[in-house]
Every structure is written in structure tokens, then in C-alpha cells.
Short mmCIF file of C-alpha atoms and ligand atoms in Angstrom, two decimals:
data_model
loop_
_atom_site.label_atom_id
_atom_site.label_comp_id
_atom_site.label_asym_id
_atom_site.label_seq_id
_atom_site.Cartn_x
_atom_site.Cartn_y
_atom_site.Cartn_z
CA MET A 29 81.64 172.56 101.18
CA LEU A 30 80.75 169.49 100.32
CA GLU A 31 84.59 168.69 98.97
CA SER A 32 85.92 169.31 102.20
CA ARG A 33 83.57 166.77 104.04
CA PRO A 34 85.76 163.91 103.63
CA LEU A 35 88.89 165.16 104.70
CA LYS A 36 87.09 166.66 107.94
CA ASN A 37 85.42 162.52 107.93
CA LEU A 38 89.22 161.55 107.72
CA SER A 39 90.37 163.86 110.70
CA VAL A 40 87.29 163.14 112.84
CA HIS A 41 87.95 159.39 112.41
CA LEU A 42 91.79 159.90 112.94
CA GLU A 43 90.65 161.99 116.13
CA ASN A 44 88.69 159.10 117.56
CA LEU A 45 91.35 156.50 116.92
CA VAL A 46 93.99 158.42 118.33
CA GLN A 47 91.84 159.22 121.71
CA GLY A 48 92.48 157.14 124.53
CA ARG A 49 94.94 155.19 122.82
CA LEU A 50 98.04 156.39 124.63
CA TRP A 51 100.57 154.10 122.79
CA LEU A 52 99.50 155.62 119.51
CA GLN A 53 99.90 159.12 120.54
CA VAL A 54 103.44 158.01 121.82
CA ILE A 55 103.97 156.44 118.44
CA ILE A 56 103.21 159.61 116.82
CA GLY A 57 105.17 161.79 119.03
CA LEU A 58 108.19 159.39 118.67
CA VAL A 59 108.22 159.63 114.94
CA VAL A 60 107.30 163.13 114.66
CA GLY A 61 109.93 164.08 117.03
CA ALA A 62 112.39 161.75 115.44
CA ALA A 63 111.92 163.55 111.76
CA LEU A 64 112.01 166.98 113.40
CA GLY A 65 115.28 166.10 115.12
CA VAL A 66 116.85 165.12 112.01
CA LEU A 67 115.70 168.07 110.27
CA LEU A 68 117.07 170.48 113.21
CA ASN A 69 120.39 168.53 113.42
CA PRO A 70 123.18 170.93 111.97
CA SER A 71 124.35 168.33 109.60
CA THR A 72 121.17 169.13 107.34
CA GLY A 73 122.60 172.52 107.10
CA LEU A 74 118.81 173.74 107.44
CA PHE A 75 119.42 175.70 110.48
CA THR A 76 122.51 177.27 112.47
CA GLU A 77 123.94 175.28 115.32
CA ASP A 78 122.92 177.80 117.87
CA PHE A 79 119.44 178.08 116.87
CA SER A 80 119.12 174.00 116.42
CA SER A 81 120.41 173.86 120.28
CA TRP A 82 118.13 176.95 121.43
CA LEU A 83 114.99 175.08 120.11
CA ALA A 84 116.26 171.78 121.27
CA ASN A 85 116.18 173.18 125.03
CA TRP A 86 112.42 174.21 124.45
CA LEU A 87 111.37 171.21 122.81
CA ASP A 88 112.79 169.36 125.77
CA LEU A 89 111.02 171.02 128.28
CA PRO A 90 107.62 168.78 128.22
CA GLY A 91 109.80 166.03 128.59
CA GLN A 92 112.01 167.48 131.61
CA ILE A 93 108.96 168.31 133.43
CA PHE A 94 107.27 165.13 133.06
CA MET A 95 110.40 163.45 134.29
CA ARG A 96 110.68 165.98 137.59
CA LEU A 97 106.94 165.30 138.29
CA VAL A 98 107.83 161.46 138.49
CA GLN A 99 110.91 161.84 140.43
CA MET A 100 109.27 163.68 142.76
CA VAL A 101 106.93 161.59 143.89
CA MET A 102 109.20 158.55 143.12
CA ILE A 103 110.68 157.90 146.96
CA PRO A 104 107.00 158.03 148.38
CA LEU A 105 105.44 155.61 145.91
CA ILE A 106 108.26 153.17 145.97
CA PHE A 107 107.92 153.24 149.81
CA ALA A 108 103.76 153.23 149.80
CA SER A 109 103.91 150.29 147.42
CA ILE A 110 106.46 147.98 148.66
CA VAL A 111 104.80 148.36 152.02
CA SER A 112 101.26 147.68 150.66
CA GLY A 113 102.78 144.86 148.88
CA ILE A 114 104.41 143.13 151.96
CA VAL A 115 101.53 143.69 154.01
CA SER A 116 98.99 142.29 151.72
CA ASN A 117 100.84 138.87 151.72
CA THR A 118 100.66 136.42 154.66
CA SER A 119 103.57 136.15 156.36
CA ASP A 120 104.17 132.52 155.45
CA ASN A 121 103.62 133.49 151.99
CA LEU A 122 106.10 136.62 152.08
CA LYS A 123 108.92 134.63 153.16
CA THR A 124 109.22 131.98 150.05
CA PHE A 125 107.75 134.66 147.83
CA GLY A 126 110.36 137.26 148.60
CA LEU A 127 113.52 134.63 148.74
CA ARG A 128 112.25 133.00 145.07
CA LEU A 129 111.99 136.42 143.83
CA LEU A 130 115.35 137.45 144.42
CA LEU A 131 116.44 133.99 143.05
CA TYR A 132 114.48 134.47 140.03
CA PHE A 133 115.84 137.96 139.51
CA VAL A 134 119.50 136.42 139.78
CA PHE A 135 118.58 133.67 137.38
CA THR A 136 117.40 136.35 134.49
CA THR A 137 120.40 138.34 135.26
CA ILE A 138 122.79 135.18 134.50
CA VAL A 139 120.78 134.08 131.52
CA SER A 140 121.48 137.59 130.13
CA ILE A 141 125.11 137.60 130.78
CA ILE A 142 125.03 134.23 129.23
CA ILE A 143 123.24 135.43 126.34
CA GLY A 144 125.90 138.56 126.10
CA THR A 145 128.61 136.53 126.37
CA ILE A 146 127.96 133.88 123.78
CA ILE A 147 126.66 136.58 121.01
CA THR A 148 130.00 138.58 121.78
CA LEU A 149 132.21 135.87 121.29
CA ILE A 150 130.59 134.66 118.01
CA MET A 151 130.15 138.06 116.42
CA LYS A 152 133.14 139.66 117.74
CA PRO A 153 132.59 143.32 117.55
CA GLY A 154 135.77 144.39 119.18
CA GLN A 155 138.24 142.54 116.47
CA TYR A 156 136.26 144.79 113.91
CA VAL A 157 137.31 148.17 115.82
CA TYR A 158 140.59 146.48 116.40
CA SER A 159 141.42 146.02 112.75
CA LEU A 160 140.02 149.76 112.26
CA GLY A 161 142.72 151.06 114.59
CA GLY A 162 141.23 150.32 118.08
CA LEU A 163 139.71 152.34 120.85
CA PRO A 164 141.02 155.51 122.08
CA HIS A 165 143.78 154.85 124.92
CA SER A 166 145.86 157.49 126.88
CA GLY A 167 148.91 155.41 126.47
CA GLU A 168 149.12 154.83 130.42
CA ASN A 169 149.54 151.24 131.71
CA LEU A 170 146.46 149.19 131.50
CA SER A 171 144.76 149.50 134.96
CA THR A 172 145.84 146.39 137.27
CA PRO A 173 142.60 144.09 137.47
CA VAL A 174 141.26 143.39 140.82
CA GLU A 175 142.50 140.02 142.32
CA GLU A 176 140.33 137.71 143.29
CA THR A 177 141.50 137.84 146.69
CA ASP A 178 140.48 141.65 146.81
CA LEU A 179 137.23 140.95 145.53
CA PHE A 180 136.23 138.70 148.12
CA GLU A 181 138.02 140.59 150.90
CA ASN A 182 135.59 143.47 149.60
CA VAL A 183 132.28 141.37 149.57
CA PRO A 184 131.37 141.54 153.40
CA MET A 185 131.82 145.37 153.32
CA ALA A 186 129.80 145.73 150.28
CA ILE A 187 126.99 143.33 151.57
CA SER A 188 126.68 145.29 154.98
CA LYS A 189 126.82 148.66 153.11
CA LEU A 190 123.44 147.44 151.63
CA ILE A 191 121.86 148.49 154.85
CA PRO A 192 121.44 152.41 154.79
CA ASP A 193 122.61 153.41 158.29
CA ASN A 194 120.88 156.61 157.61
CA PRO A 195 117.95 156.04 155.42
CA LEU A 196 117.18 160.15 155.12
CA GLU A 197 120.41 160.44 153.52
CA SER A 198 119.91 157.83 151.16
CA ILE A 199 116.44 159.69 150.15
CA LEU A 200 118.16 162.86 149.87
CA MET A 201 121.00 161.27 147.72
CA GLY A 202 118.29 159.47 145.53
CA GLU A 203 120.00 156.24 146.28
CA MET A 204 117.14 153.74 145.48
CA LEU A 205 118.55 150.63 146.43
CA GLY A 206 119.09 151.90 150.12
CA VAL A 207 115.43 153.02 150.07
CA VAL A 208 114.28 149.75 148.80
CA ILE A 209 115.82 147.83 151.44
CA PHE A 210 114.97 150.30 154.31
CA THR A 211 111.18 150.13 153.17
CA ILE A 212 111.35 146.17 152.79
CA ILE A 213 112.49 146.20 156.34
CA ILE A 214 110.20 148.43 157.63
CA GLY A 215 107.35 146.86 155.97
CA VAL A 216 108.02 143.51 157.38
CA ALA A 217 108.20 144.91 160.60
CA ILE A 218 104.70 146.37 160.17
CA THR A 219 103.57 143.11 159.50
CA GLN A 220 104.54 141.97 163.00
CA LEU A 221 102.21 144.50 164.72
CA PRO A 222 99.01 143.50 166.16
CA HIS A 223 96.36 144.31 163.39
CA LYS A 224 94.85 147.41 165.10
CA THR A 225 98.12 149.11 165.73
CA ALA A 226 99.09 148.61 162.04
CA GLN A 227 95.68 149.47 160.54
CA PRO A 228 96.63 153.35 160.81
CA ILE A 229 99.76 152.94 159.02
CA ILE A 230 98.63 150.98 156.23
CA ARG A 231 95.68 153.26 155.69
CA PHE A 232 98.23 156.05 155.45
CA THR A 233 100.49 154.09 152.85
CA GLU A 234 97.39 153.32 150.81
CA ALA A 235 96.53 157.12 150.59
CA ILE A 236 99.96 158.30 149.79
CA GLN A 237 100.07 155.62 146.95
CA LYS A 238 96.88 157.11 145.37
CA ILE A 239 98.27 160.59 146.17
CA CYS A 240 101.05 159.64 144.06
CA MET A 241 99.22 157.98 141.15
CA ILE A 242 97.08 160.92 140.96
CA VAL A 243 100.33 163.33 140.44
CA ILE A 244 101.67 160.50 138.11
CA SER A 245 98.16 160.57 135.98
CA TRP A 246 98.77 164.47 135.77
CA ALA A 247 102.41 163.92 134.64
CA MET A 248 100.98 161.37 131.96
CA MET A 249 98.88 164.16 130.09
CA LEU A 250 102.27 165.47 129.17
CA VAL A 251 103.50 162.08 127.90
CA PRO A 252 103.18 162.49 123.98
CA TYR A 253 104.34 165.67 124.05
CA ALA A 254 107.31 164.92 126.12
CA VAL A 255 108.14 162.20 123.65
CA PHE A 256 107.78 164.34 120.97
CA GLY A 257 110.16 166.93 122.31
CA LEU A 258 112.54 164.25 123.67
CA MET A 259 113.07 162.66 120.42
CA ALA A 260 113.48 165.88 118.35
CA ALA A 261 115.86 167.13 120.91
CA LEU A 262 117.67 164.12 121.20
CA ILE A 263 118.26 163.31 117.37
CA SER A 264 119.06 167.15 116.88
CA ARG A 265 122.14 166.82 118.97
CA ILE A 266 123.27 163.55 117.90
CA GLY A 267 126.18 163.56 115.37
CA VAL A 268 126.02 160.86 112.91
CA GLU A 269 129.34 160.16 112.03
CA ILE A 270 129.59 158.30 115.29
CA PHE A 271 127.37 155.56 114.46
CA LEU A 272 129.61 154.30 111.41
CA GLY A 273 132.41 152.63 113.33
CA LEU A 274 130.31 151.45 116.04
CA GLY A 275 127.24 150.32 114.08
CA TYR A 276 128.07 146.62 114.34
CA TYR A 277 128.73 146.79 117.84
CA MET A 278 125.40 148.52 118.45
CA LEU A 279 124.11 145.62 116.19
CA VAL A 280 125.24 142.98 118.32
CA VAL A 281 123.82 144.57 121.76
CA VAL A 282 120.54 145.05 120.06
CA ILE A 283 120.51 141.46 118.79
CA GLY A 284 121.33 140.21 122.37
CA LEU A 285 118.49 142.24 123.79
CA LEU A 286 116.18 140.54 121.40
CA LEU A 287 117.20 137.25 122.41
CA LEU A 288 116.66 138.27 126.15
CA LEU A 289 113.03 139.45 125.09
CA LEU A 290 112.46 136.02 123.28
CA PHE A 291 113.61 134.42 126.67
CA TYR A 292 110.80 136.48 128.64
CA LEU A 293 108.34 135.42 126.17
CA ILE A 294 109.17 131.75 126.46
CA LEU A 295 108.90 132.27 130.49
CA VAL A 296 105.67 133.69 129.74
CA LEU A 297 104.29 130.97 127.80
CA VAL A 298 105.69 128.05 129.71
CA VAL A 299 105.56 129.40 133.15
CA ALA A 300 103.13 131.94 133.50
CA LYS A 301 101.02 130.12 131.13
CA LYS A 302 99.76 133.49 129.13
CA ASN A 303 99.66 133.99 125.66
CA PRO A 304 103.24 136.11 124.82
CA PHE A 305 101.50 137.99 122.04
CA LYS A 306 98.55 139.36 124.17
CA PHE A 307 101.32 140.15 126.97
CA LEU A 308 103.13 142.15 124.42
CA ARG A 309 100.01 144.18 123.46
CA ALA A 310 99.17 144.60 126.91
CA ILE A 311 102.62 146.03 127.71
CA ARG A 312 103.15 148.53 124.96
CA GLU A 313 102.48 151.53 126.37
CA PRO A 314 105.11 151.26 129.33
CA GLN A 315 107.65 149.71 126.58
CA LEU A 316 107.08 152.94 124.43
CA LEU A 317 107.58 154.86 127.83
CA ALA A 318 110.80 153.07 128.30
CA PHE A 319 112.00 153.52 124.91
CA SER A 320 111.32 157.16 125.18
CA THR A 321 112.63 158.40 128.50
CA ALA A 322 114.99 155.64 128.89
CA SER A 323 114.63 155.20 132.82
CA SER A 324 112.87 152.39 134.31
CA ALA A 325 112.16 154.99 137.31
CA ALA A 326 110.03 157.15 135.08
CA VAL A 327 108.10 153.79 133.73
CA MET A 328 107.62 152.32 137.26
CA PRO A 329 103.94 153.96 137.55
CA VAL A 330 102.85 152.89 134.43
CA SER A 331 104.29 149.23 134.55
CA MET A 332 102.45 149.10 138.06
CA LYS A 333 98.73 150.41 136.25
CA THR A 334 99.61 148.18 133.24
CA ALA A 335 100.22 144.92 135.34
CA THR A 336 96.93 145.36 137.69
CA GLU A 337 94.83 147.15 134.58
CA LYS A 338 95.83 145.28 131.55
CA LEU A 339 98.01 142.14 132.91
CA LYS A 340 95.34 141.25 135.86
CA VAL A 341 98.13 140.48 138.08
CA SER A 342 97.14 140.74 141.72
CA ASN A 343 97.85 143.87 143.72
CA ASN A 344 99.94 142.07 146.47
CA ILE A 345 102.52 141.05 143.28
CA SER A 346 102.49 144.13 141.20
CA ASP A 347 102.97 146.37 144.35
CA PHE A 348 106.20 144.55 145.50
CA VAL A 349 107.38 143.25 142.14
CA ILE A 350 107.47 146.36 140.07
CA PRO A 351 109.31 148.75 142.62
CA ILE A 352 111.85 146.12 143.64
CA GLY A 353 112.16 145.27 139.81
CA ALA A 354 112.50 148.53 138.80
CA THR A 355 115.51 148.86 141.22
CA ILE A 356 117.60 145.83 141.15
CA ASN A 357 116.24 143.52 138.36
CA MET A 358 117.96 145.41 135.15
CA ASP A 359 118.63 142.52 132.66
CA GLY A 360 119.11 144.36 129.66
CA THR A 361 121.64 146.43 131.37
CA ALA A 362 123.59 143.36 132.36
CA LEU A 363 123.62 142.31 128.98
CA PHE A 364 124.66 145.46 127.75
CA GLN A 365 127.44 145.86 130.27
CA CYS A 366 128.86 142.14 129.71
CA VAL A 367 128.71 142.85 125.84
CA THR A 368 130.43 146.33 126.27
CA THR A 369 133.09 144.82 128.29
CA LEU A 370 133.95 142.04 126.02
CA PHE A 371 133.73 144.52 123.04
CA MET A 372 136.07 146.57 124.73
CA ALA A 373 138.61 144.08 125.97
CA GLN A 374 138.76 142.68 121.86
CA ALA A 375 139.03 146.41 120.48
CA TYR A 376 142.16 146.69 122.98
CA GLY A 377 143.33 143.68 121.72
CA ILE A 378 143.52 142.06 125.42
CA GLU A 379 143.12 138.22 125.75
CA LEU A 380 140.67 137.38 128.40
CA SER A 381 141.09 134.25 130.62
CA VAL A 382 138.14 132.09 131.80
CA VAL A 383 139.01 133.29 135.19
CA SER A 384 138.71 136.66 134.18
CA LEU A 385 135.46 136.01 132.20
CA ILE A 386 134.06 134.52 135.52
CA LEU A 387 135.23 137.59 137.46
CA ILE A 388 133.60 139.77 134.97
CA THR A 389 130.32 137.89 134.90
CA SER A 390 130.19 138.02 138.66
CA THR A 391 130.93 141.60 138.68
CA VAL A 392 128.29 142.34 135.97
CA VAL A 393 125.44 140.73 138.23
CA ALA A 394 126.47 143.05 140.95
CA ALA A 395 126.89 146.19 138.74
CA SER A 396 123.55 145.59 137.27
CA ILE A 397 121.81 145.63 140.69
CA GLY A 398 123.48 148.46 141.71
CA THR A 399 122.89 150.71 138.32
CA PRO A 400 120.36 153.87 139.06
CA SER A 401 117.46 153.31 136.74
CA VAL A 402 117.92 156.65 135.10
CA PRO A 403 118.98 157.66 131.50
CA GLY A 404 122.61 156.50 131.03
CA GLY A 405 122.78 154.84 134.73
CA GLY A 406 124.26 151.77 132.93
CA VAL A 407 126.92 153.26 131.22
CA ILE A 408 128.33 154.90 134.75
CA ILE A 409 128.41 151.78 136.63
CA LEU A 410 130.13 150.14 133.75
CA SER A 411 133.40 151.84 134.49
CA THR A 412 133.45 149.87 137.40
CA VAL A 413 133.17 146.45 135.87
CA LEU A 414 135.97 147.65 133.30
CA GLN A 415 138.36 148.23 136.22
CA SER A 416 137.84 145.02 137.94
CA ALA A 417 138.79 143.51 134.55
CA GLY A 418 141.90 145.76 133.95
CA ILE A 419 140.35 146.90 130.75
CA PRO A 420 141.40 150.88 129.95
CA ILE A 421 138.05 153.24 130.51
CA ASP A 422 139.20 155.46 128.14
CA GLY A 423 137.02 153.87 125.53
CA LEU A 424 133.98 154.45 127.34
CA ILE A 425 134.10 158.37 125.90
CA VAL A 426 133.14 156.72 122.59
CA ILE A 427 130.38 154.42 123.93
CA ILE A 428 129.07 157.48 125.90
CA GLY A 429 128.35 159.22 122.39
CA ILE A 430 126.04 156.25 121.35
CA ASP A 431 124.78 155.25 124.92
CA ARG A 432 121.58 157.16 124.94
CA ILE A 433 120.30 155.20 121.86
CA LEU A 434 121.50 151.61 123.37
CA GLY A 435 119.96 153.01 126.79
CA MET A 436 116.82 153.32 124.96
CA PHE A 437 116.75 149.69 123.77
CA ARG A 438 118.03 148.16 127.26
CA THR A 439 115.28 149.98 129.14
CA VAL A 440 112.37 148.34 127.22
CA VAL A 441 113.97 144.92 128.06
CA ASN A 442 114.59 145.99 131.90
CA VAL A 443 111.05 147.03 131.94
CA THR A 444 109.63 144.06 130.04
CA GLY A 445 111.98 141.96 132.67
CA ASP A 446 109.89 143.16 135.49
CA LEU A 447 106.35 142.71 134.24
CA THR A 448 107.43 139.40 133.00
CA SER A 449 108.51 138.39 136.77
CA CYS A 450 105.09 140.08 137.70
CA LEU A 451 103.17 137.11 135.82
CA VAL A 452 105.52 134.66 136.51
CA PHE A 453 104.80 135.36 140.33
CA ASP A 454 101.22 136.06 139.98
CA ARG A 455 100.79 132.22 139.12
CA PHE A 456 102.08 131.21 142.22
CA TYR A 457 101.31 133.66 144.69
CA GLY A 458 98.86 136.08 143.40
CA THR A 459 95.67 136.60 145.76
CA GLY A 460 93.65 137.59 142.65
CA ILE A 461 92.57 140.43 144.28
CA ALA A 462 93.29 143.97 141.98
CA SER A 463 94.06 147.04 143.79
CA ASN A 464 90.81 148.99 143.40
CA GLN A 465 89.12 145.72 144.56
CA ILE A 466 91.28 145.71 147.93
CA ILE A 467 90.21 149.45 148.94
CA GLU A 468 86.47 148.30 148.08
CA THR A 469 86.65 145.35 150.25
CA GLU A 470 88.22 147.48 152.87
CA GLU A 471 85.89 150.14 152.70
CA LEU A 472 82.81 147.73 152.93
CA LYS A 473 84.51 146.05 155.92
CA THR A 474 84.64 149.74 157.62
CA ILE A 475 81.15 150.49 156.64
CA ASP A 476 80.09 147.14 157.80
CA GLU A 477 81.84 147.90 161.10
CA SER A 478 80.00 151.08 161.61
CA ARG A 479 76.69 149.61 160.83
CA GLY A 480 77.15 147.19 163.66
CA LEU A 481 78.02 150.28 165.96
CA GLU A 482 75.18 152.06 164.46
CA SER A 483 72.71 149.15 165.36
CA ARG A 484 74.18 148.24 168.87
CA ILE A 485 74.05 151.90 169.91
N1 LIG B 29 118.25 153.70 131.96
C1 LIG B 29 118.28 151.96 132.28
C2 LIG B 29 116.72 152.13 133.12
O1 LIG B 29 116.59 152.50 133.68
C3 LIG B 29 119.51 151.73 132.96
C4 LIG B 29 120.81 151.63 132.14
O2 LIG B 29 120.94 152.83 132.03
O3 LIG B 29 121.19 150.61 131.92
O4 LIG B 29 116.45 150.73 133.23
#
């Protein structure tokens, strides 16, 4: 009896340590899941392929339930949060804030593309693959690059198409960019209403936001199991050989992402005037979740909570910046798309002129904005960049094989970029009011009003 005591103490101690620390639970899920995945991988010969894939489907289940629950409330949550974010800013504030946010997003995207270009031109991952025999090629002629004139002719059409003519269609098709733009227009229109007319809509959207967050908090209970299962299923399905030839290219992408992360930390220190180490500690939950799910959309609610509760960002900033950032601000994806395009050009032995480089860069800015925030979104959109640069898309087959892994890393960076922008803009435009405080003050106001009414009666 006595001998088992230290063990029991240890397990109680561990239980206390893990409880309430989601990030620790997620790390444990990640490591144990990955270890199980390695064991299940048919390459070890421990299990048959059929058994491994049958088990992987079951292991995937909590992760799939988590992702679907989050997706289920995603559109109402985006709508409610952006509207709340807009109405909690004064209209003067909103004009400069909105414009500057957009410019900031474009600026960080350009920085990420510059980092990607420099590192790929220096490290030349494609030449290494070229010397190994290059990437698969169907033998057809290279696709002709889109002419500059075509590109400029297409621009007005692309701009007008940003405004959804049928918002319900955007909702049904899950086109987040259309939903975000529709919501911003409606949100700004609400600010033009007289206070009394706007109030019911504002309270309604507040209630919708709260309802969505309650569903998310239920989904969050699944997170450690979801992460465990997603990792086990993922690693059990991945063939190890694929990493050998592309290991160097992957390293270049990861180094580029680390440099971008460093750039964010500099922004946190210099512009937001916050301690970057504390920032990293505060955001580990959304980062770990981003790593496990590879979807900024799935992490969006946790990012919002982290921004207000841990980073103490005002609610008028986080409600506005996070949903928009999760949809259009994808610097990690832009870096990946840039590195991969140049990598493939090198691997096919295609010389790129400065004009083509500039063309690729501008296409990547648009491509990263249009990338859906779901696993693998970045690689799907990449084909348009390649086509416009006249690079064969056959090689994408190889990239898709390893994309899930790279997607995990770039999603961490995408989410970190959104949280960094929250801190930066909070410094200049924050009202200093967190979400629960807003409800409290409004509730107090209503109570005061009804008290006033009572005393008059
Ligand atoms: N999965 C990424 C994200 O959600 C997008 C991408 O695939 O690059 O941020």
C-alpha cells in the first residue's frame, strides 16, 4: 500500500499540472498521437495496411467532429463578430482604422514575399532537385505565362467580383471572402442608423456571437483528443520516402517561416511596445491548435478569446481584426506560395526574368488573400500562380504529398500574424474595453434605464 503512494502522488501531481492547461494537453495529444501514427504506419510492418487505415478513420473521428462543429458556427460567428467590431468603433476611427488595417495586411504580405524570394534565391532548393532529375512533367509544352496586358485587363473584373451579388450563394458555397465583404458593408450601414433603430440588431448580433462561442467551448472539450487522433491518422498515412527528395525544399520553407515569425516579434516589440516572449507564451494555445488542424478558420474563435483574455486586446479590435485577418491575412501562405513557385521554376530549369518575378509577386499577394483558410487551401490556389508564371503544374503532385506538413507550419504563422496585428492596432485604436466589460456596461445602462423608468412611474 505504502509503496504505491509515491506513484499515486505523482499521478495526482501530473493530473493537477495538466488540468486547466489546454496547451499542455494539446502537446501531449500531439506527441502521443504522432508516436502512435509512427507505429501504425504500414512501413513499420507491425500492422497490415487495411487495419491501419481502418483504425486511422476511427482516430480521425474526434478531429472531424471538432472541425465540423467549428465550421457549423463559422459564418454566423464571422458575421456577428465583424458587425460588433464595426459598431464598437466611432465612425471616424473606423475609416482610418479600416484603411490602415488593409494597408498593414498588404505590407506584411509583401515582407513575407520578400523573405521568401531572397531565401529561395540564396538556398536554391530547386537546383538540387533539378540535378536529381527534376520534377514530373507530362511532356506537354510549358503553359504560356499570362501576359501583362491580360493581367491588367482582368483586374477590374476581379475587383468587381469581390462584391458578392448573391450573399446567400457565398454562404452556401462557403466563400469566406464574399461573406466578410458583405458583412463589412452591412456593418458600416448599421452605423448610419439612428441609435434606437440600430440597438435591436446590435443586441441580436451580440447574442449570436455568444451562442457561437458557447458551441465553440463545447467543441474545445474535444481538442486534446482531436489533436491526438488527427496526428495519429496523419502520420500513419504518410509515406516516409516522400520527404527524402524534398527535405531541403521543406527546410527552406520552414526557415522562411521562422524569419517571418521573427519579423512579427520585432513588430510586437517595436510597434506594439509589448514583450515578445510574453506574447509567445500567451498565444501558445492558438498556435498549437493551428499546428494540429492546419486551418486558420478552425482556430479563429480561440484566437479571439486569446486576444481579449490573454493579450488584453480591446474588443473593438479583436472582433474586427481576427475574422478579417483569418480570411485574408495569410503571410505564411504567401511565403510558401512564393518559395514553391520559385522552387518549381528552378527544378524545371526555367529562368525567371525580373518582370516575371514582379508578376509572380503580385499574383501571390492576390492568391494569399483569396486562399481559403482550410487545410491545404494554399496549395490549391498555388496552381493559379504557377499557371500565370508559365510553370508546369505537374510538379504540384509531389508538393501535395507533403503539403499537409507544410500547411501545419504556415497556419501557425498565419494565426500569429493575425494576433500580432491585433496588438499593433490595439495600441493605436483600442478602446481598452474587453468583451465582457462591454456587456456589463450595457447591461448596467439598461438596468439604470429601467430603474429610472420605475422611479418616474
Ligand atoms: N491552411 C492555411 C490556413 O488556414 C491556409 C493554407 O493552406 O496555406 O491558414
